[in-house]
Amino acid sequence: MEETSGMQTTTITDREHGMDLLYQMMRIRRFEEKSAELYTKAKIRGFLHLYVGEEAVAVGVTQALRTMDNVLSTYREHGHALSRGITAGVILAEMFGKLQGCSRGRGGSMHLFDAGKRFYGGNAIVAGHLPMAVGMALASKKQKMDNITCCFFGDGAAAEGEFHESMNLAALWEVPLLMVCENNLYAMGTAIRYTHAMQDLEKKGAGYGIESMKVNGMDVLAVEQAARLATAKIRTTGKPFFLVCNTYRFRAHSMFDAELYRDKSEVEAWKKKDPIPALMQQLLEWQLVTAADIKQLELKVETEIQQAVDFAESGTLEPVEELTKFVYSK
Amino acid sequence: MKITYREALKQAIREALQNDERVFLMGEDVGRYGGAFAVSKGLLQEFGPGRIMDVPLSESGFVGAGIGAALGGMRPVVEVMTVNFSLLAMDQLVNNAATLLHMSGGQLNVPVVIRMSCGTGRQLAAQHSHSWEPLYAHIPGLIVLSAGTHEDARGMLHTALQCPDPVIIFEYTAMLNLEADLPADAGAVNIDRACVRKEGKDISIITYGAGVYKALDAAKELTAAGIDAEVIDLRVLRPLDNISILDSVRKTHRVLVVEEAWGSVNIAAEVSARIMENVFYELDAGVQRLCGIEVPMPYPKHLEDASLPQIEDIIKKVKKMLQHD
């Protein structure tokens, strides 16, 4: 199995593309910060898992996906949903429990769905969506559809039995599936060294005969390049690919987490690898953007997030009479 | 036409595969082995490995894949070899199949059919004799069917495959070799109503699954003793058909519920509660239950028999309720 740990440093020359990557990551960051703020104001309730620090993974991988591709994600999925084109407004409305949310308010933060955009959650039982992703890829293969399925999950999920079952089934059935492990080093509050005997997660792919790769998940350009390589292989061979993005979450696991399990110094060290300033720096160095461009992006993001908040605020609640809707189709 | 329960199941699967290209069967040993109970024997040769898929022992994996394939536009029929292994797939059924329509605000349908063989009475001991119908019937979002007759073994699958929501069909292994008369043109049956298998006026015996033929046999003997028992086959365990249950109570005013599953928190308990809630004043006597004795299933034949409602138990209980003894 190929293991391209030492991928070349990626450069780009396309200003528009660089600006777009930066914008997307900044938008996720600001969306998450605003969500935390709205949580403390009790506008958002339930569990809230923020993606701050991991933005390069969703944005990088999504670059390699097409409109027809399926995406399944975890309960830390705001970033993936935004990257797939679900607007900040309908996501926030969902988190407000409003009818205008992408799941009519029935799901909340952990259950974002958009069938039209082929975004299938928002799945909150760790690893529970992996078998479904295999099945969706199988359906594509059976119907000779020209799409792939992309499944995001964490290092915690890779310890579940369903990871093993899904990797085996995907390889056995040779289905077009991109398995993306966002390894943020913690399964909730337990570090990977206490949960995985083999912590180089990409090595697990070899046991199933699945081509695997690891990539620096704090570098959006590297993630994009790896994802493009992976999806090109999947689209050519029809076989699954396992991509491990090594990353870090800067904030607590959820809003209830006092973070007793890790040192502040560790968090601070990872914050020095923050993918957003890193990309800004690169784009400035390559003279693809100016400081004024960045200022403009900040303004654009701020406006967009404020509009999203306004949209969510102005949303309506579903009448209680409709409580038992959507249990069955009729 | 005489036909075995097994053949009725097989005809239903073959017909489904012929009728709709999106249908495929997957499960452990369904192909090369011919099905653990020979239900799918010969179908691999007839339809090929794309339609009849052997799967590894990964219940959560392949049930979840069935759910995913349904989301992706297919009409999978997933066979869980026996209900006893289905707990390994419980998370997929409870947290995915049953919730996706609701969590997505009505956007996603999960048209998957899960077939599970089940039942007792074959001396398979504690881990292979479970009656998990009540467990699945507890879950909103699932449609839970019990094929207690040849007619339903032949006809439920077709209708289940037309349903946009996830359907579990329980099939009873102890009945596989049992022959019964079915018309040559037997086919689709409804999957929303209970069925009066025998009309009667003195008492309603309400049951499902392996209890149906037992209750009918008991009713026959009761007729000889001058008792006219009605036999209701629930068939659909979720959502329960209140109307059929309550209509029968209004007619007979006495009820015995018969079920192989353990008595605590089972279907019989639910039926009893609904009768009490809705037609309490129609009753001439309290609702009685004959259920599985609450013990892990023992291996020896005499103890296994003693832990399940038998025909003689039903007769005895009915006579007692009607003060006939």
PDB file of C-alpha atoms in Angstrom, chain A residues 70-296:
ATOM      1  CA  ASN A  70     -22.856  11.643  -1.984  1.00  0.00           C
ATOM      2  CA  VAL A  71     -21.513  12.965   1.313  1.00  0.00           C
ATOM      3  CA  LEU A  72     -22.084  11.450   4.735  1.00  0.00           C
ATOM      4  CA  SER A  73     -20.682  13.021   7.845  1.00  0.00           C
ATOM      5  CA  THR A  74     -20.604  12.957  11.603  1.00  0.00           C
ATOM      6  CA  TYR A  75     -22.155  15.090  14.348  1.00  0.00           C
ATOM      7  CA  ARG A  76     -19.305  17.614  13.851  1.00  0.00           C
ATOM      8  CA  GLU A  77     -20.564  18.406  10.370  1.00  0.00           C
ATOM      9  CA  HIS A  78     -21.276  22.137  10.048  1.00  0.00           C
ATOM     10  CA  GLY A  79     -18.083  22.556   8.048  1.00  0.00           C
ATOM     11  CA  HIS A  80     -18.922  19.758   5.635  1.00  0.00           C
ATOM     12  CA  ALA A  81     -22.450  21.068   5.144  1.00  0.00           C
ATOM     13  CA  LEU A  82     -21.188  24.585   4.408  1.00  0.00           C
ATOM     14  CA  SER A  83     -18.546  23.221   2.038  1.00  0.00           C
ATOM     15  CA  ARG A  84     -21.220  21.301   0.147  1.00  0.00           C
ATOM     16  CA  GLY A  85     -23.192  24.450  -0.474  1.00  0.00           C
ATOM     17  CA  ILE A  86     -25.851  24.299   2.212  1.00  0.00           C
ATOM     18  CA  THR A  87     -26.249  27.928   3.200  1.00  0.00           C
ATOM     19  CA  ALA A  88     -25.232  29.212   6.613  1.00  0.00           C
ATOM     20  CA  GLY A  89     -28.767  30.488   7.082  1.00  0.00           C
ATOM     21  CA  VAL A  90     -30.558  27.154   6.766  1.00  0.00           C
ATOM     22  CA  ILE A  91     -27.918  25.437   8.895  1.00  0.00           C
ATOM     23  CA  LEU A  92     -28.287  28.007  11.634  1.00  0.00           C
ATOM     24  CA  ALA A  93     -32.085  27.864  11.330  1.00  0.00           C
ATOM     25  CA  GLU A  94     -31.784  24.118  11.853  1.00  0.00           C
ATOM     26  CA  MET A  95     -29.726  24.698  14.975  1.00  0.00           C
ATOM     27  CA  PHE A  96     -32.405  27.118  16.169  1.00  0.00           C
ATOM     28  CA  GLY A  97     -34.961  24.325  15.658  1.00  0.00           C
ATOM     29  CA  LYS A  98     -36.797  26.355  13.051  1.00  0.00           C
ATOM     30  CA  LEU A  99     -39.004  25.110  10.229  1.00  0.00           C
ATOM     31  CA  GLN A 100     -36.723  26.854   7.730  1.00  0.00           C
ATOM     32  CA  GLY A 101     -33.770  24.672   8.771  1.00  0.00           C
ATOM     33  CA  CYS A 102     -32.300  22.154   6.360  1.00  0.00           C
ATOM     34  CA  SER A 103     -34.050  19.337   8.264  1.00  0.00           C
ATOM     35  CA  ARG A 104     -37.132  21.438   9.149  1.00  0.00           C
ATOM     36  CA  GLY A 105     -35.686  21.820  12.625  1.00  0.00           C
ATOM     37  CA  ARG A 106     -36.188  18.145  13.420  1.00  0.00           C
ATOM     38  CA  GLY A 107     -32.512  17.324  13.537  1.00  0.00           C
ATOM     39  CA  GLY A 108     -30.564  20.172  15.085  1.00  0.00           C
ATOM     40  CA  SER A 109     -26.806  20.628  15.024  1.00  0.00           C
ATOM     41  CA  MET A 110     -26.007  16.929  14.768  1.00  0.00           C
ATOM     42  CA  HIS A 111     -28.481  16.074  12.000  1.00  0.00           C
ATOM     43  CA  LEU A 112     -28.054  18.358   9.014  1.00  0.00           C
ATOM     44  CA  PHE A 113     -29.556  16.845   5.848  1.00  0.00           C
ATOM     45  CA  ASP A 114     -30.052  18.092   2.319  1.00  0.00           C
ATOM     46  CA  ALA A 115     -31.239  15.437  -0.121  1.00  0.00           C
ATOM     47  CA  GLY A 116     -31.001  17.815  -3.063  1.00  0.00           C
ATOM     48  CA  LYS A 117     -27.332  18.436  -2.354  1.00  0.00           C
ATOM     49  CA  ARG A 118     -26.817  14.731  -1.626  1.00  0.00           C
ATOM     50  CA  PHE A 119     -25.773  15.527   1.931  1.00  0.00           C
ATOM     51  CA  TYR A 120     -26.808  12.595   4.123  1.00  0.00           C
ATOM     52  CA  GLY A 121     -26.133  13.822   7.659  1.00  0.00           C
ATOM     53  CA  GLY A 122     -25.279  14.657  10.338  1.00  0.00           C
ATOM     54  CA  ASN A 123     -24.995  11.110  11.901  1.00  0.00           C
ATOM     55  CA  ALA A 124     -24.501  11.046  15.628  1.00  0.00           C
ATOM     56  CA  ILE A 125     -23.851   7.419  16.507  1.00  0.00           C
ATOM     57  CA  VAL A 126     -20.106   7.145  16.037  1.00  0.00           C
ATOM     58  CA  ALA A 127     -19.395   4.961  12.951  1.00  0.00           C
ATOM     59  CA  GLY A 128     -23.100   4.250  12.425  1.00  0.00           C
ATOM     60  CA  HIS A 129     -23.035   5.929   9.025  1.00  0.00           C
ATOM     61  CA  LEU A 130     -20.085   3.976   7.660  1.00  0.00           C
ATOM     62  CA  PRO A 131     -22.139   0.941   6.578  1.00  0.00           C
ATOM     63  CA  MET A 132     -24.699   3.264   4.972  1.00  0.00           C
ATOM     64  CA  ALA A 133     -21.930   4.941   2.997  1.00  0.00           C
ATOM     65  CA  VAL A 134     -20.864   1.525   1.702  1.00  0.00           C
ATOM     66  CA  GLY A 135     -24.481   0.841   0.720  1.00  0.00           C
ATOM     67  CA  MET A 136     -24.824   4.152  -1.106  1.00  0.00           C
ATOM     68  CA  ALA A 137     -21.649   3.431  -3.039  1.00  0.00           C
ATOM     69  CA  LEU A 138     -22.999  -0.051  -3.789  1.00  0.00           C
ATOM     70  CA  ALA A 139     -26.226   1.479  -5.132  1.00  0.00           C
ATOM     71  CA  SER A 140     -24.178   3.739  -7.422  1.00  0.00           C
ATOM     72  CA  LYS A 141     -22.249   0.757  -8.704  1.00  0.00           C
ATOM     73  CA  LYS A 142     -25.367  -1.353  -9.263  1.00  0.00           C
ATOM     74  CA  GLN A 143     -27.083   1.465 -11.142  1.00  0.00           C
ATOM     75  CA  LYS A 144     -23.910   2.279 -13.083  1.00  0.00           C
ATOM     76  CA  MET A 145     -24.080   5.837 -11.823  1.00  0.00           C
ATOM     77  CA  ASP A 146     -21.097   8.058 -12.433  1.00  0.00           C
ATOM     78  CA  ASN A 147     -20.701   9.241  -8.843  1.00  0.00           C
ATOM     79  CA  ILE A 148     -18.754   8.384  -5.727  1.00  0.00           C
ATOM     80  CA  THR A 149     -19.631   8.478  -2.054  1.00  0.00           C
ATOM     81  CA  CYS A 150     -17.521  10.377   0.450  1.00  0.00           C
ATOM     82  CA  CYS A 151     -17.739   9.421   4.107  1.00  0.00           C
ATOM     83  CA  PHE A 152     -16.222  11.587   6.845  1.00  0.00           C
ATOM     84  CA  PHE A 153     -15.571  10.103  10.284  1.00  0.00           C
ATOM     85  CA  GLY A 154     -13.147  10.497  13.152  1.00  0.00           C
ATOM     86  CA  ASP A 155     -10.406   8.505  14.844  1.00  0.00           C
ATOM     87  CA  GLY A 156     -13.003   7.431  17.385  1.00  0.00           C
ATOM     88  CA  ALA A 157     -15.050   5.756  14.663  1.00  0.00           C
ATOM     89  CA  ALA A 158     -11.987   3.889  13.431  1.00  0.00           C
ATOM     90  CA  ALA A 159     -12.039   1.950  16.708  1.00  0.00           C
ATOM     91  CA  GLU A 160     -15.602   0.746  16.159  1.00  0.00           C
ATOM     92  CA  GLY A 161     -16.469  -2.657  14.717  1.00  0.00           C
ATOM     93  CA  GLU A 162     -18.448  -0.961  11.977  1.00  0.00           C
ATOM     94  CA  PHE A 163     -15.226   0.567  10.650  1.00  0.00           C
ATOM     95  CA  HIS A 164     -13.837  -2.916  10.188  1.00  0.00           C
ATOM     96  CA  GLU A 165     -17.042  -4.261   8.673  1.00  0.00           C
ATOM     97  CA  SER A 166     -17.386  -1.304   6.332  1.00  0.00           C
ATOM     98  CA  MET A 167     -13.776  -1.354   5.142  1.00  0.00           C
ATOM     99  CA  ASN A 168     -14.073  -5.079   4.449  1.00  0.00           C
ATOM    100  CA  LEU A 169     -17.388  -4.744   2.603  1.00  0.00           C
ATOM    101  CA  ALA A 170     -16.181  -1.766   0.568  1.00  0.00           C
ATOM    102  CA  ALA A 171     -13.078  -3.644  -0.551  1.00  0.00           C
ATOM    103  CA  LEU A 172     -14.921  -6.918  -1.101  1.00  0.00           C
ATOM    104  CA  TRP A 173     -17.614  -5.300  -3.250  1.00  0.00           C
ATOM    105  CA  GLU A 174     -15.192  -2.851  -4.914  1.00  0.00           C
ATOM    106  CA  VAL A 175     -17.407   0.176  -4.471  1.00  0.00           C
ATOM    107  CA  PRO A 176     -16.537   3.812  -5.283  1.00  0.00           C
ATOM    108  CA  LEU A 177     -16.137   5.083  -1.734  1.00  0.00           C
ATOM    109  CA  LEU A 178     -13.804   7.681  -0.258  1.00  0.00           C
ATOM    110  CA  MET A 179     -13.332   7.015   3.440  1.00  0.00           C
ATOM    111  CA  VAL A 180     -11.998  10.176   5.054  1.00  0.00           C
ATOM    112  CA  CYS A 181     -10.752   9.811   8.606  1.00  0.00           C
ATOM    113  CA  GLU A 182     -10.435  13.149  10.360  1.00  0.00           C
ATOM    114  CA  ASN A 183      -7.945  12.155  12.997  1.00  0.00           C
ATOM    115  CA  ASN A 184      -8.107  14.937  15.579  1.00  0.00           C
ATOM    116  CA  LEU A 185      -6.276  12.769  18.121  1.00  0.00           C
ATOM    117  CA  TYR A 186      -9.134  12.541  20.598  1.00  0.00           C
ATOM    118  CA  ALA A 187     -12.179  10.311  20.836  1.00  0.00           C
ATOM    119  CA  MET A 188     -14.122  12.839  22.873  1.00  0.00           C
ATOM    120  CA  GLY A 189     -11.698  13.160  25.805  1.00  0.00           C
ATOM    121  CA  THR A 190      -9.501  10.113  25.362  1.00  0.00           C
ATOM    122  CA  ALA A 191      -6.284  10.485  23.412  1.00  0.00           C
ATOM    123  CA  ILE A 192      -5.568   8.191  20.496  1.00  0.00           C
ATOM    124  CA  ARG A 193      -2.679   6.546  22.342  1.00  0.00           C
ATOM    125  CA  TYR A 194      -5.232   5.133  24.754  1.00  0.00           C
ATOM    126  CA  THR A 195      -7.686   4.008  22.063  1.00  0.00           C
ATOM    127  CA  HIS A 196      -5.696   2.660  19.105  1.00  0.00           C
ATOM    128  CA  ALA A 197      -2.924   0.063  19.313  1.00  0.00           C
ATOM    129  CA  MET A 198      -1.874   1.212  15.850  1.00  0.00           C
ATOM    130  CA  GLN A 199      -1.996   4.977  15.795  1.00  0.00           C
ATOM    131  CA  ASP A 200      -0.856   5.374  12.203  1.00  0.00           C
ATOM    132  CA  LEU A 201      -4.462   4.940  11.151  1.00  0.00           C
ATOM    133  CA  GLU A 202      -3.696   4.865   7.423  1.00  0.00           C
ATOM    134  CA  LYS A 203      -1.914   1.559   7.977  1.00  0.00           C
ATOM    135  CA  LYS A 204      -5.244  -0.056   8.779  1.00  0.00           C
ATOM    136  CA  GLY A 205      -6.225   0.178   5.110  1.00  0.00           C
ATOM    137  CA  ALA A 206      -3.641  -2.418   4.146  1.00  0.00           C
ATOM    138  CA  GLY A 207      -5.477  -5.072   6.110  1.00  0.00           C
ATOM    139  CA  TYR A 208      -8.370  -4.729   3.685  1.00  0.00           C
ATOM    140  CA  GLY A 209      -6.317  -4.224   0.557  1.00  0.00           C
ATOM    141  CA  ILE A 210      -7.568  -0.634   0.375  1.00  0.00           C
ATOM    142  CA  GLU A 211      -5.199   1.969  -0.989  1.00  0.00           C
ATOM    143  CA  SER A 212      -4.508   4.425   1.787  1.00  0.00           C
ATOM    144  CA  MET A 213      -2.765   7.709   2.380  1.00  0.00           C
ATOM    145  CA  LYS A 214      -2.186  10.149   5.173  1.00  0.00           C
ATOM    146  CA  VAL A 215      -2.033  13.875   4.778  1.00  0.00           C
ATOM    147  CA  ASN A 216      -1.412  16.934   6.895  1.00  0.00           C
ATOM    148  CA  GLY A 217      -4.949  17.951   7.707  1.00  0.00           C
ATOM    149  CA  MET A 218      -3.848  21.432   8.738  1.00  0.00           C
ATOM    150  CA  ASP A 219      -2.825  22.260   5.165  1.00  0.00           C
ATOM    151  CA  VAL A 220      -5.802  22.804   2.891  1.00  0.00           C
ATOM    152  CA  LEU A 221      -3.724  22.644  -0.279  1.00  0.00           C
ATOM    153  CA  ALA A 222      -2.206  19.335   0.735  1.00  0.00           C
ATOM    154  CA  VAL A 223      -5.631  17.953   1.636  1.00  0.00           C
ATOM    155  CA  GLU A 224      -7.049  19.090  -1.684  1.00  0.00           C
ATOM    156  CA  GLN A 225      -4.188  17.501  -3.586  1.00  0.00           C
ATOM    157  CA  ALA A 226      -4.532  14.226  -1.688  1.00  0.00           C
ATOM    158  CA  ALA A 227      -8.302  14.188  -2.167  1.00  0.00           C
ATOM    159  CA  ARG A 228      -7.947  14.858  -5.881  1.00  0.00           C
ATOM    160  CA  LEU A 229      -5.516  11.974  -6.150  1.00  0.00           C
ATOM    161  CA  ALA A 230      -7.833   9.719  -4.149  1.00  0.00           C
ATOM    162  CA  THR A 231     -11.000  10.592  -6.056  1.00  0.00           C
ATOM    163  CA  ALA A 232      -9.214  10.262  -9.409  1.00  0.00           C
ATOM    164  CA  LYS A 233      -8.242   6.727  -8.411  1.00  0.00           C
ATOM    165  CA  ILE A 234     -11.735   5.904  -7.211  1.00  0.00           C
ATOM    166  CA  ARG A 235     -13.307   7.256 -10.399  1.00  0.00           C
ATOM    167  CA  THR A 236     -10.875   5.260 -12.533  1.00  0.00           C
ATOM    168  CA  THR A 237     -10.821   1.968 -10.641  1.00  0.00           C
ATOM    169  CA  GLY A 238     -14.227   2.002  -8.969  1.00  0.00           C
ATOM    170  CA  LYS A 239     -12.488   0.874  -5.785  1.00  0.00           C
ATOM    171  CA  PRO A 240     -12.496   2.445  -2.320  1.00  0.00           C
ATOM    172  CA  PHE A 241      -9.742   4.692  -0.974  1.00  0.00           C
ATOM    173  CA  PHE A 242      -8.835   5.484   2.631  1.00  0.00           C
ATOM    174  CA  LEU A 243      -7.577   9.002   3.335  1.00  0.00           C
ATOM    175  CA  VAL A 244      -6.413   9.935   6.814  1.00  0.00           C
ATOM    176  CA  CYS A 245      -6.283  13.665   7.511  1.00  0.00           C
ATOM    177  CA  ASN A 246      -4.285  14.373  10.657  1.00  0.00           C
ATOM    178  CA  THR A 247      -5.768  17.390  12.308  1.00  0.00           C
ATOM    179  CA  TYR A 248      -6.714  18.924  15.644  1.00  0.00           C
ATOM    180  CA  ARG A 249      -9.753  20.493  17.183  1.00  0.00           C
ATOM    181  CA  PHE A 250      -8.910  23.760  18.893  1.00  0.00           C
ATOM    182  CA  ARG A 251     -12.068  23.938  20.942  1.00  0.00           C
ATOM    183  CA  ALA A 252     -13.626  21.533  23.418  1.00  0.00           C
ATOM    184  CA  HIS A 253     -15.369  18.350  22.237  1.00  0.00           C
ATOM    185  CA  SER A 254     -18.755  19.908  22.894  1.00  0.00           C
ATOM    186  CA  MET A 255     -20.111  22.780  24.921  1.00  0.00           C
ATOM    187  CA  PHE A 256     -20.144  20.558  28.018  1.00  0.00           C
ATOM    188  CA  ASP A 257     -16.455  19.669  27.917  1.00  0.00           C
ATOM    189  CA  ALA A 258     -14.136  21.171  30.547  1.00  0.00           C
ATOM    190  CA  GLU A 259     -11.072  19.836  28.673  1.00  0.00           C
ATOM    191  CA  LEU A 260      -9.423  18.147  31.631  1.00  0.00           C
ATOM    192  CA  TYR A 261      -7.702  15.599  29.402  1.00  0.00           C
ATOM    193  CA  ARG A 262      -5.220  17.766  27.517  1.00  0.00           C
ATOM    194  CA  ASP A 263      -2.681  20.452  28.314  1.00  0.00           C
ATOM    195  CA  LYS A 264      -3.236  24.016  27.251  1.00  0.00           C
ATOM    196  CA  SER A 265       0.307  23.969  25.909  1.00  0.00           C
ATOM    197  CA  GLU A 266      -0.623  21.191  23.506  1.00  0.00           C
ATOM    198  CA  VAL A 267      -3.587  23.182  22.218  1.00  0.00           C
ATOM    199  CA  GLU A 268      -1.424  26.280  21.874  1.00  0.00           C
ATOM    200  CA  ALA A 269       1.204  24.337  19.933  1.00  0.00           C
ATOM    201  CA  TRP A 270      -1.433  23.106  17.487  1.00  0.00           C
ATOM    202  CA  LYS A 271      -2.900  26.584  17.131  1.00  0.00           C
ATOM    203  CA  LYS A 272       0.435  27.612  15.641  1.00  0.00           C
ATOM    204  CA  LYS A 273      -0.489  25.254  12.781  1.00  0.00           C
ATOM    205  CA  ASP A 274      -3.870  26.924  12.268  1.00  0.00           C
ATOM    206  CA  PRO A 275      -4.790  26.266   8.624  1.00  0.00           C
ATOM    207  CA  ILE A 276      -6.350  29.689   8.055  1.00  0.00           C
ATOM    208  CA  PRO A 277      -3.401  32.011   8.869  1.00  0.00           C
ATOM    209  CA  ALA A 278      -1.167  29.422   7.200  1.00  0.00           C
ATOM    210  CA  LEU A 279      -3.025  29.757   3.913  1.00  0.00           C
ATOM    211  CA  MET A 280      -3.209  33.546   4.257  1.00  0.00           C
ATOM    212  CA  GLN A 281       0.537  33.623   4.699  1.00  0.00           C
ATOM    213  CA  GLN A 282       1.128  31.428   1.672  1.00  0.00           C
ATOM    214  CA  LEU A 283      -1.202  33.405  -0.576  1.00  0.00           C
ATOM    215  CA  LEU A 284       0.431  36.660   0.505  1.00  0.00           C
ATOM    216  CA  GLU A 285       3.890  35.230  -0.091  1.00  0.00           C
ATOM    217  CA  TRP A 286       2.932  34.021  -3.538  1.00  0.00           C
ATOM    218  CA  GLN A 287       1.424  37.433  -4.164  1.00  0.00           C
ATOM    219  CA  LEU A 288      -1.928  35.935  -5.077  1.00  0.00           C
ATOM    220  CA  VAL A 289      -3.766  38.100  -2.578  1.00  0.00           C
ATOM    221  CA  THR A 290      -3.201  41.373  -0.780  1.00  0.00           C
ATOM    222  CA  ALA A 291      -3.949  42.381   2.771  1.00  0.00           C
ATOM    223  CA  ALA A 292      -6.870  44.353   1.368  1.00  0.00           C
ATOM    224  CA  ASP A 293      -8.264  41.187  -0.236  1.00  0.00           C
ATOM    225  CA  ILE A 294      -8.207  39.443   3.119  1.00  0.00           C
ATOM    226  CA  LYS A 295      -9.910  42.377   4.783  1.00  0.00           C
ATOM    227  CA  GLN A 296     -12.584  42.181   2.119  1.00  0.00           C
TER     228      GLN A 296
END
